[in-house]
Short mmCIF file of C-alpha atoms in Angstrom, two decimals:
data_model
loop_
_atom_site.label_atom_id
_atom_site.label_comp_id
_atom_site.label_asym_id
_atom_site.label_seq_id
_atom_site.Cartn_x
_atom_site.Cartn_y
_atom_site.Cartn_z
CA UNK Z 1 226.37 10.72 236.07
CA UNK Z 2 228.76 8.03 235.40
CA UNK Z 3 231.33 9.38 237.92
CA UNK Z 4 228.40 8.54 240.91
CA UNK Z 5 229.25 5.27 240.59
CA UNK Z 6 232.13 3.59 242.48
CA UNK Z 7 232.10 -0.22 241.83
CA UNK Z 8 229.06 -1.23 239.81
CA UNK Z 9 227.91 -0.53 236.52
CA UNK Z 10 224.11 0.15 236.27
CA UNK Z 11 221.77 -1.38 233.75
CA UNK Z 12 220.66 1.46 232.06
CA UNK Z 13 217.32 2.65 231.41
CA UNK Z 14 217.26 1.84 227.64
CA UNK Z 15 218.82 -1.19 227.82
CA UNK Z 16 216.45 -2.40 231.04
CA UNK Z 17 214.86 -6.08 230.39
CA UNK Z 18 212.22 -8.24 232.73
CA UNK Z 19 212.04 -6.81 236.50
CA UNK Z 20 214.36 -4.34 236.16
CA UNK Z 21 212.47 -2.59 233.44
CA UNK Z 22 209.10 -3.31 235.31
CA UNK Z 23 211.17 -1.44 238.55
CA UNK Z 24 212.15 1.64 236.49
CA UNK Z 25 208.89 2.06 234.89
CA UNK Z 26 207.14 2.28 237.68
CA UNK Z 27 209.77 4.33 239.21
CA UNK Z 28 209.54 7.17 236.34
CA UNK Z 29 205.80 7.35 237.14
CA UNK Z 30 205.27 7.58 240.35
CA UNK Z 31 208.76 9.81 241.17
CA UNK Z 32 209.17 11.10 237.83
CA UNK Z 33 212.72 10.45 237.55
CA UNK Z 34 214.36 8.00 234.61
CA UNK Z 35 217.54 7.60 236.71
CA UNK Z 36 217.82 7.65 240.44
CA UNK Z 37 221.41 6.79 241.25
CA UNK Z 38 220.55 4.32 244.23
CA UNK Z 39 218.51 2.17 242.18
CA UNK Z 40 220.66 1.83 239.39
CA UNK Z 41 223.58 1.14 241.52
CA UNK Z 42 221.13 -1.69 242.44
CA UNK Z 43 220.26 -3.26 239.21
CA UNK Z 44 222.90 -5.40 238.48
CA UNK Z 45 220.96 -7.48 241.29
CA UNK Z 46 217.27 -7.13 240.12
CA UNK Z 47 215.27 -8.80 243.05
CA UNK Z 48 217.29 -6.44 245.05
CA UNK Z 49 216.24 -3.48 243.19
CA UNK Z 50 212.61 -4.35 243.05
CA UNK Z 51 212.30 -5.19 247.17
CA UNK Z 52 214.46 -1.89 247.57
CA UNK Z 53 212.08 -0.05 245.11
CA UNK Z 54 208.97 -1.33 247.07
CA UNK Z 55 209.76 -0.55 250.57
CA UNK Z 56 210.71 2.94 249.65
CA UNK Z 57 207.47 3.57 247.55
CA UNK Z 58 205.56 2.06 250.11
CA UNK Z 59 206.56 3.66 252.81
CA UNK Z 60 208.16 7.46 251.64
CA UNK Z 61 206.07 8.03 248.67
CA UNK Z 62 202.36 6.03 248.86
CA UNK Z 63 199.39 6.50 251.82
CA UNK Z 64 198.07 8.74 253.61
CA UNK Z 65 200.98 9.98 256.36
CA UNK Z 66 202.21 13.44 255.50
CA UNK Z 67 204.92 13.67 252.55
CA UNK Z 68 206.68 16.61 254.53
CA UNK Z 69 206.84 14.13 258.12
CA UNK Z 70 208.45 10.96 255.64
CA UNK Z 71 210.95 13.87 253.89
CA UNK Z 72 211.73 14.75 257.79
CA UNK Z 73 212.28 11.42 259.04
CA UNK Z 74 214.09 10.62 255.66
CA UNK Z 75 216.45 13.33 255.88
CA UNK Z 76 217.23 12.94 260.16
CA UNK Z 77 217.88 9.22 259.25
CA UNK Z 78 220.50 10.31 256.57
CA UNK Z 79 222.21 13.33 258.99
CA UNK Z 80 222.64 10.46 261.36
CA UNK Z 81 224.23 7.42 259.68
CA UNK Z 82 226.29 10.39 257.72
CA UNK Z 83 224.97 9.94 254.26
CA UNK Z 84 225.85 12.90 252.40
CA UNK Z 85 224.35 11.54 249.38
CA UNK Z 86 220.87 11.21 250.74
CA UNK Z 87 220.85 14.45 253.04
CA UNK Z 88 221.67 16.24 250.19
CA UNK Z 89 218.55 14.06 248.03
CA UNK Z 90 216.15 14.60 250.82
CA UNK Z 91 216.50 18.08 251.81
CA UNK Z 92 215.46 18.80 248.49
CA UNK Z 93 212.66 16.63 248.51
CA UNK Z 94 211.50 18.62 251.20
CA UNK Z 95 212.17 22.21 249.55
CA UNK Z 96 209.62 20.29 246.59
CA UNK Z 97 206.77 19.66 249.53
CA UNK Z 98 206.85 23.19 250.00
CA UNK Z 99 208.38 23.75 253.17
CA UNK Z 100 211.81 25.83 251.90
CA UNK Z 101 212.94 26.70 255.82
CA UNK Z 102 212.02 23.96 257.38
CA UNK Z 103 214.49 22.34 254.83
CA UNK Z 104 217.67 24.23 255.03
CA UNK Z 105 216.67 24.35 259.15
CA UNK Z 106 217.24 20.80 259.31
CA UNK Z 107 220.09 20.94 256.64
CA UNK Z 108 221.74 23.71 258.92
CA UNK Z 109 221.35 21.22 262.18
CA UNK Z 110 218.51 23.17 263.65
CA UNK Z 111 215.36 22.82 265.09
CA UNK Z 112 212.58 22.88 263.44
CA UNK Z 113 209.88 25.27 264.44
CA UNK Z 114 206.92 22.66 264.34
CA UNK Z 115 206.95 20.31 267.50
CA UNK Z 116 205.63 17.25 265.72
CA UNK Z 117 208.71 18.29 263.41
CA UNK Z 118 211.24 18.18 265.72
CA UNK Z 119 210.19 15.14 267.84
CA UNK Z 120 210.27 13.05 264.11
CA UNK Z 121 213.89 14.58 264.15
CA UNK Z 122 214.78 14.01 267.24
CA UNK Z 123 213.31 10.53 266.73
CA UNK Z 124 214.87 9.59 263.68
CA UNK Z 125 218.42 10.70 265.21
CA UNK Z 126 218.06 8.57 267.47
CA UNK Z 127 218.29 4.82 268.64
CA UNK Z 128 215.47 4.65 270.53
CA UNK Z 129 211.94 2.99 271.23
CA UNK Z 130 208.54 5.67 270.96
CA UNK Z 131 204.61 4.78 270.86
CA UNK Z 132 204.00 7.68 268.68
CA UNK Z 133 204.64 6.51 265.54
CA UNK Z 134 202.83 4.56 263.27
CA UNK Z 135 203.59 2.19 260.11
CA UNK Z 136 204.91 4.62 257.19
CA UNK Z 137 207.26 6.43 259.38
CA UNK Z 138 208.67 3.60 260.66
CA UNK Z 139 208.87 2.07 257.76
CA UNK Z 140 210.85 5.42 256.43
CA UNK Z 141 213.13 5.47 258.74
CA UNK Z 142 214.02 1.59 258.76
CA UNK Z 143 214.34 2.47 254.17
CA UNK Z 144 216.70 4.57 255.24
CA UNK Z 145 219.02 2.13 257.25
CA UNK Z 146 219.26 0.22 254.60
CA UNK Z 147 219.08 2.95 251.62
CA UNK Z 148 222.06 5.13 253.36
CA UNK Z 149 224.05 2.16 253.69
CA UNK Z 150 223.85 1.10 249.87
CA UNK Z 151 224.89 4.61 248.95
CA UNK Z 152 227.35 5.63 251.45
CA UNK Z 153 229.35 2.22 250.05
CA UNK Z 154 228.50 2.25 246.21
CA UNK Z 155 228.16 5.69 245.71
CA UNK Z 156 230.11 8.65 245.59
CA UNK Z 157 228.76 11.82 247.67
CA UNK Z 158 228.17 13.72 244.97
CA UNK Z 159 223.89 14.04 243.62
CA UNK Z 160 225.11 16.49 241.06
CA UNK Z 161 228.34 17.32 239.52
CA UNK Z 162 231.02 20.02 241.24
CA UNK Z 163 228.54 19.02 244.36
CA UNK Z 164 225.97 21.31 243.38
CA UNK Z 165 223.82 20.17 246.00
CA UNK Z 166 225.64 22.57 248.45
CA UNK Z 167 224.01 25.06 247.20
CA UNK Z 168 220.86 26.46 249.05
CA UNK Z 169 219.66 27.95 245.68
CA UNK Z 170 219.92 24.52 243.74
CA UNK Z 171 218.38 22.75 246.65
CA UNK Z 172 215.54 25.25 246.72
CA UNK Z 173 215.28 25.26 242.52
CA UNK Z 174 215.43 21.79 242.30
CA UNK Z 175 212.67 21.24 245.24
CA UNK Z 176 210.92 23.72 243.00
CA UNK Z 177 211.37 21.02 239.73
CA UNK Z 178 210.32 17.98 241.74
CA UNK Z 179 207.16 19.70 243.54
CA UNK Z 180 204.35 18.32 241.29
CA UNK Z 181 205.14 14.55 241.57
CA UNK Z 182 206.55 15.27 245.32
CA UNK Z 183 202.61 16.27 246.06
CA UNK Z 184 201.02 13.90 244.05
CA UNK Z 185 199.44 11.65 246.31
CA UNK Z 186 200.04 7.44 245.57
CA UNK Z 187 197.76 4.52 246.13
CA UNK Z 188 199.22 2.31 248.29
CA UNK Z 189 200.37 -1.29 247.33
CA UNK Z 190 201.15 -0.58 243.66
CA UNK Z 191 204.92 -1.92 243.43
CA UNK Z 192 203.63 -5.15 245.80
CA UNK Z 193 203.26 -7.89 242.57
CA UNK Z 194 207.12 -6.25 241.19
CA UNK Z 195 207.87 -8.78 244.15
CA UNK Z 196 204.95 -11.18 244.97
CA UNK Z 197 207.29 -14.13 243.49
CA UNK Z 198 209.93 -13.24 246.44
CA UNK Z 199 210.87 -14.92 249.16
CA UNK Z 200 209.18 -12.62 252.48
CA UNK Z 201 209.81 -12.99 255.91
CA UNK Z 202 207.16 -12.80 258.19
CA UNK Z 203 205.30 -9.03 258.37
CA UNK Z 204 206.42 -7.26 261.74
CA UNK Z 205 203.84 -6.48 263.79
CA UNK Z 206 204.54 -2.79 263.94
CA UNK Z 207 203.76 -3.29 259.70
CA UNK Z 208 201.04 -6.18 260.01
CA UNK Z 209 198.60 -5.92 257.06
CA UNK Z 210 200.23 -2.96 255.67
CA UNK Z 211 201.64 -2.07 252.39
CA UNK Z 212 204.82 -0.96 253.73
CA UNK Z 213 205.00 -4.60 256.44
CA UNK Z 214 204.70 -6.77 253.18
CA UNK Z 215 207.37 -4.46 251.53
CA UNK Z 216 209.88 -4.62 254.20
CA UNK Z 217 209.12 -8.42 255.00
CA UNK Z 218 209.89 -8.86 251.05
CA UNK Z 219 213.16 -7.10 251.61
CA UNK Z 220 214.47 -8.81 254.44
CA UNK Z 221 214.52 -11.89 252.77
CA UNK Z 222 215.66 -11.12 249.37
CA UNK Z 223 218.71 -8.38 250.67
CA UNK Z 224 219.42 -10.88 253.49
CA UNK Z 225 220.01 -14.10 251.16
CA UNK Z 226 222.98 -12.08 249.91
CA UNK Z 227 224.59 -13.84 253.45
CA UNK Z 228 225.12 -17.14 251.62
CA UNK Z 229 227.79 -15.59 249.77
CA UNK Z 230 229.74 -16.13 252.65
CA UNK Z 231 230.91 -18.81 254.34
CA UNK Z 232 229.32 -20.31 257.57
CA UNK Z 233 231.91 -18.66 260.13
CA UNK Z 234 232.13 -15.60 257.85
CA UNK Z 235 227.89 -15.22 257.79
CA UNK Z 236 227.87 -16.10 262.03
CA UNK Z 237 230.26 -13.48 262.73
CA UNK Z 238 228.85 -10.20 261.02
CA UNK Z 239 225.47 -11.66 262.50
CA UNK Z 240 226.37 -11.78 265.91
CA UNK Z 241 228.19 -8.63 265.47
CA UNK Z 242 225.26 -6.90 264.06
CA UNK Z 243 222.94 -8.22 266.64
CA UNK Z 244 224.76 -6.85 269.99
CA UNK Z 245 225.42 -3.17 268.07
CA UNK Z 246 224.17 -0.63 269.56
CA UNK Z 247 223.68 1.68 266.96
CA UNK Z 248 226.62 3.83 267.52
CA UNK Z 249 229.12 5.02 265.26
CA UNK Z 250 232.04 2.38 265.62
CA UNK Z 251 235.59 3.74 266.88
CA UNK Z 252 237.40 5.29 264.01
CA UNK Z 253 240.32 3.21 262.64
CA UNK Z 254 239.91 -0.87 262.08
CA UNK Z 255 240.61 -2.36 265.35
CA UNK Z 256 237.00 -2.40 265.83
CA UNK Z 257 237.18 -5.11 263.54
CA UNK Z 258 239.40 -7.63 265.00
CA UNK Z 259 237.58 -8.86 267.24
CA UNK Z 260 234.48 -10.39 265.10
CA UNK Z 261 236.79 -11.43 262.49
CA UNK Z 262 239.31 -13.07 265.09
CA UNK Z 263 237.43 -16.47 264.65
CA UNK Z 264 236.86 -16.43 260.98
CA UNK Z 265 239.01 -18.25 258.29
CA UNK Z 266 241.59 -16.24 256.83
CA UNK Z 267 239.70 -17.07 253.52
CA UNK Z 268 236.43 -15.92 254.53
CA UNK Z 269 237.54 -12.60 256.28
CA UNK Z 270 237.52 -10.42 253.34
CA UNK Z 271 234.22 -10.93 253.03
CA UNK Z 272 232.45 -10.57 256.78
CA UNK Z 273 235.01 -7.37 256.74
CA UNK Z 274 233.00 -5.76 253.92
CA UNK Z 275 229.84 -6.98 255.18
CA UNK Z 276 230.46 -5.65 258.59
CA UNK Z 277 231.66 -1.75 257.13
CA UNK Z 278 228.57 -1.46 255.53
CA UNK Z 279 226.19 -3.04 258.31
CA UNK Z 280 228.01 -0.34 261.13
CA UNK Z 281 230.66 2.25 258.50
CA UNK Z 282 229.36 2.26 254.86
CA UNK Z 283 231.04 5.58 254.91
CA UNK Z 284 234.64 3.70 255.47
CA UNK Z 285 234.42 1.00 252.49
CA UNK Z 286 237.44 1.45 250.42
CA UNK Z 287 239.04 0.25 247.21
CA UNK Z 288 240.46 -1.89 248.84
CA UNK Z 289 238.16 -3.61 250.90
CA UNK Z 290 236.02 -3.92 248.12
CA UNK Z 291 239.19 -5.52 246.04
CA UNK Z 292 239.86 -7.84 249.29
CA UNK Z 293 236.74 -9.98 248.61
CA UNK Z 294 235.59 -9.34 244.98
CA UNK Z 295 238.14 -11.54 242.92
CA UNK Z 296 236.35 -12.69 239.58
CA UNK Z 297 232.93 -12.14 241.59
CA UNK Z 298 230.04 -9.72 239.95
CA UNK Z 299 228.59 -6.52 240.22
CA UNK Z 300 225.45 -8.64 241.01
CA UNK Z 301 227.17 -10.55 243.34
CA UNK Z 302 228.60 -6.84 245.32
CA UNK Z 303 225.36 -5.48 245.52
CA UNK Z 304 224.01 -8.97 246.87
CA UNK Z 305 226.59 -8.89 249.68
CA UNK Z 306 226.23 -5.28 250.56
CA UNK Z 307 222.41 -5.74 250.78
CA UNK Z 308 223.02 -8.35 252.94
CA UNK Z 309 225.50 -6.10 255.19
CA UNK Z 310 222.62 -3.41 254.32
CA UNK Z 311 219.93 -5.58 255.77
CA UNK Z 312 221.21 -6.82 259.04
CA UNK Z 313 222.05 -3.60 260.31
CA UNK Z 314 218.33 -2.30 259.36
CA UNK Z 315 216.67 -5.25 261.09
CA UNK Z 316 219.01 -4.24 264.47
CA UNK Z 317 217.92 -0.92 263.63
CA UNK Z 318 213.96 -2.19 264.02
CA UNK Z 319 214.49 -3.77 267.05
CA UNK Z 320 215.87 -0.89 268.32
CA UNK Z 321 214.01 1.75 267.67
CA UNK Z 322 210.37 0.22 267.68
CA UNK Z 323 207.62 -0.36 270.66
CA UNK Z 324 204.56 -1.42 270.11
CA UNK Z 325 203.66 1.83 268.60
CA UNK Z 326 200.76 1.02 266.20
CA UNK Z 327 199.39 4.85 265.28
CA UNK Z 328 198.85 6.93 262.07
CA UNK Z 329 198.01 6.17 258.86
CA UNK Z 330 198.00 2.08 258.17
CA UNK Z 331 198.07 1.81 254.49
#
């Protein structure tokens, strides 16, 4: 497990104090895992952890939309921003609701047979605006913006050693393992006071009232505060930059780059550059971009910055890819 890790070291489970221990209790429960790799990549940074832990509960595990639709939207979210890590996760989380083919479908790049199915695939895919979904989907798919980000850059690809996760039979076996707790059905709201001392931005309207709005308000603010680690020209640029993406896949190589961090201090560039690769590339952070800005800083402080990197891409992503779609289940 160890070797999942690129440049944090977790808080483990046994040695967990305060929030982080409240976070991985409740986490144990309600997915019955001890250690999930994104959130102890996390926990050097515990108010991150806890607003990450709460919009994913709220939105992928708790209420009353379908388990099978979230693990569907989960896992087109994760083809598209090329998260290995969490294709591989969710596609067995899907085997475990019970729907083997419709699993390695998806994980094969088909279609799947079920029309609602394939326009949540379709949908999730994409970058665009639809009035047919309601609060926990979107809420899914905007988790996954920011959750695919976080483990594309601190992560390695690998959910089990020799990248056993290949394999249609583990998938399927595991799936198997995880069904129980994957069709156990959660009250909503449950991981809300983990963060009710947090800073929240306003709910969005598509969330208003909603477990999963007040989760993803929650995480806005905390993951985004992880911008005043950089300097005012440094923070400006990867905002603006964020803000006119389109959602695409940037151009491969760095030249991409230049052009945001033309303006910024030679000082302050290391930092908007990693900022920037894991708002719009997680998948291209290297050594040593992550070298570049860390210095003496923390694990606490890395995880802070990529939230913040994290974040601003997901709230492009919500402009983006919400109308005023209002349907389904509003828990």
């Amino acid at each position: 497990m160890a070797g999942q890790f690129r440049y944090v070291t977790p808080v483990e489970p046994q040695a967990a104090t305060g929030r982080v221990a409240q976070v991985y209790t409740q986490l144990a429960d309600d997915f019955r895992m001890a250690r999930m790799p994104v959130f102890l990549t996390l926990s050097p940074a515990a108010e991150v952890l806890a607003v990450t832990w709460a919009m994913l509960r709220e939105s992928l595990l708790a209420g009353g939309e379908s388990r099978t639709a979230r693990e569907v939207v989960a896992l087109g979210v994760s083809m598209a921003n090329r998260c290995p890590f969490c294709v591989a996760a969710h596609t067995t989380l899907l085997h475990a609701t019970g729907d083997h083919r419709l699993a390695e479908t998806i994980a094969a790049g088909g279609t799947p047979d079920d029309p609602r199915h394939a326009e949540l695939l379709a949908w999730a895919g994409s970058r665009r605006p639809t009035p047919e979904i309601g609060p926990q989907l979107i809420g899914t798919a905007l988790t996954f913006h920011f959750v695919n980000r976080i483990a594309s850059a601190l992560l390695t690809e690998n959910l089990l050693p020799g990248n056993l996760q290949k394999s249609r039979l583990v998938r399927s076996v595991g799936g198997r393992a995880m069904a129980r707790a994957v069709r156990t059905r959660l009250p909503s709201g449950a991981s809300l006071p983990l963060v009710a001392d947090l800073p929240a931005l306003p709910e969005p309207a598509w969330g208003a009232g909603t477990s999963v709005g007040a989760a993803y308000a929650a995480l806005g603010a905390v993951a985004g505060s992880g911008g005043e680690l950089l300097g005012e020209s440094a923070r400006a640029a990867v905002s603006d930059t964020v803000a006119a993406w389109d959602g695409e896949h940037p151009p491969m190589g760095g030249a991409w780059l230049d052009g945001p961090l033309a303006d910024v201090p030679a000082g302050e560039r290391p930092g908007a550059r990693l900022a920037l690769l894991v708002a719009l590339a997680p998948y291209r952070v290297t050594d040593a971009d992550v070298a570049a800005w860390r210095g003496s800083r923390t694990d606490e402080e890395l995880v802070r910055l990529c939230a913040f990197g994290a974040a601003s891409a997901m709230a492009r992503m919500e402009t983006l890819i919400t109308a005023s779609a209002l349907t389904g289940d509003r828990s």
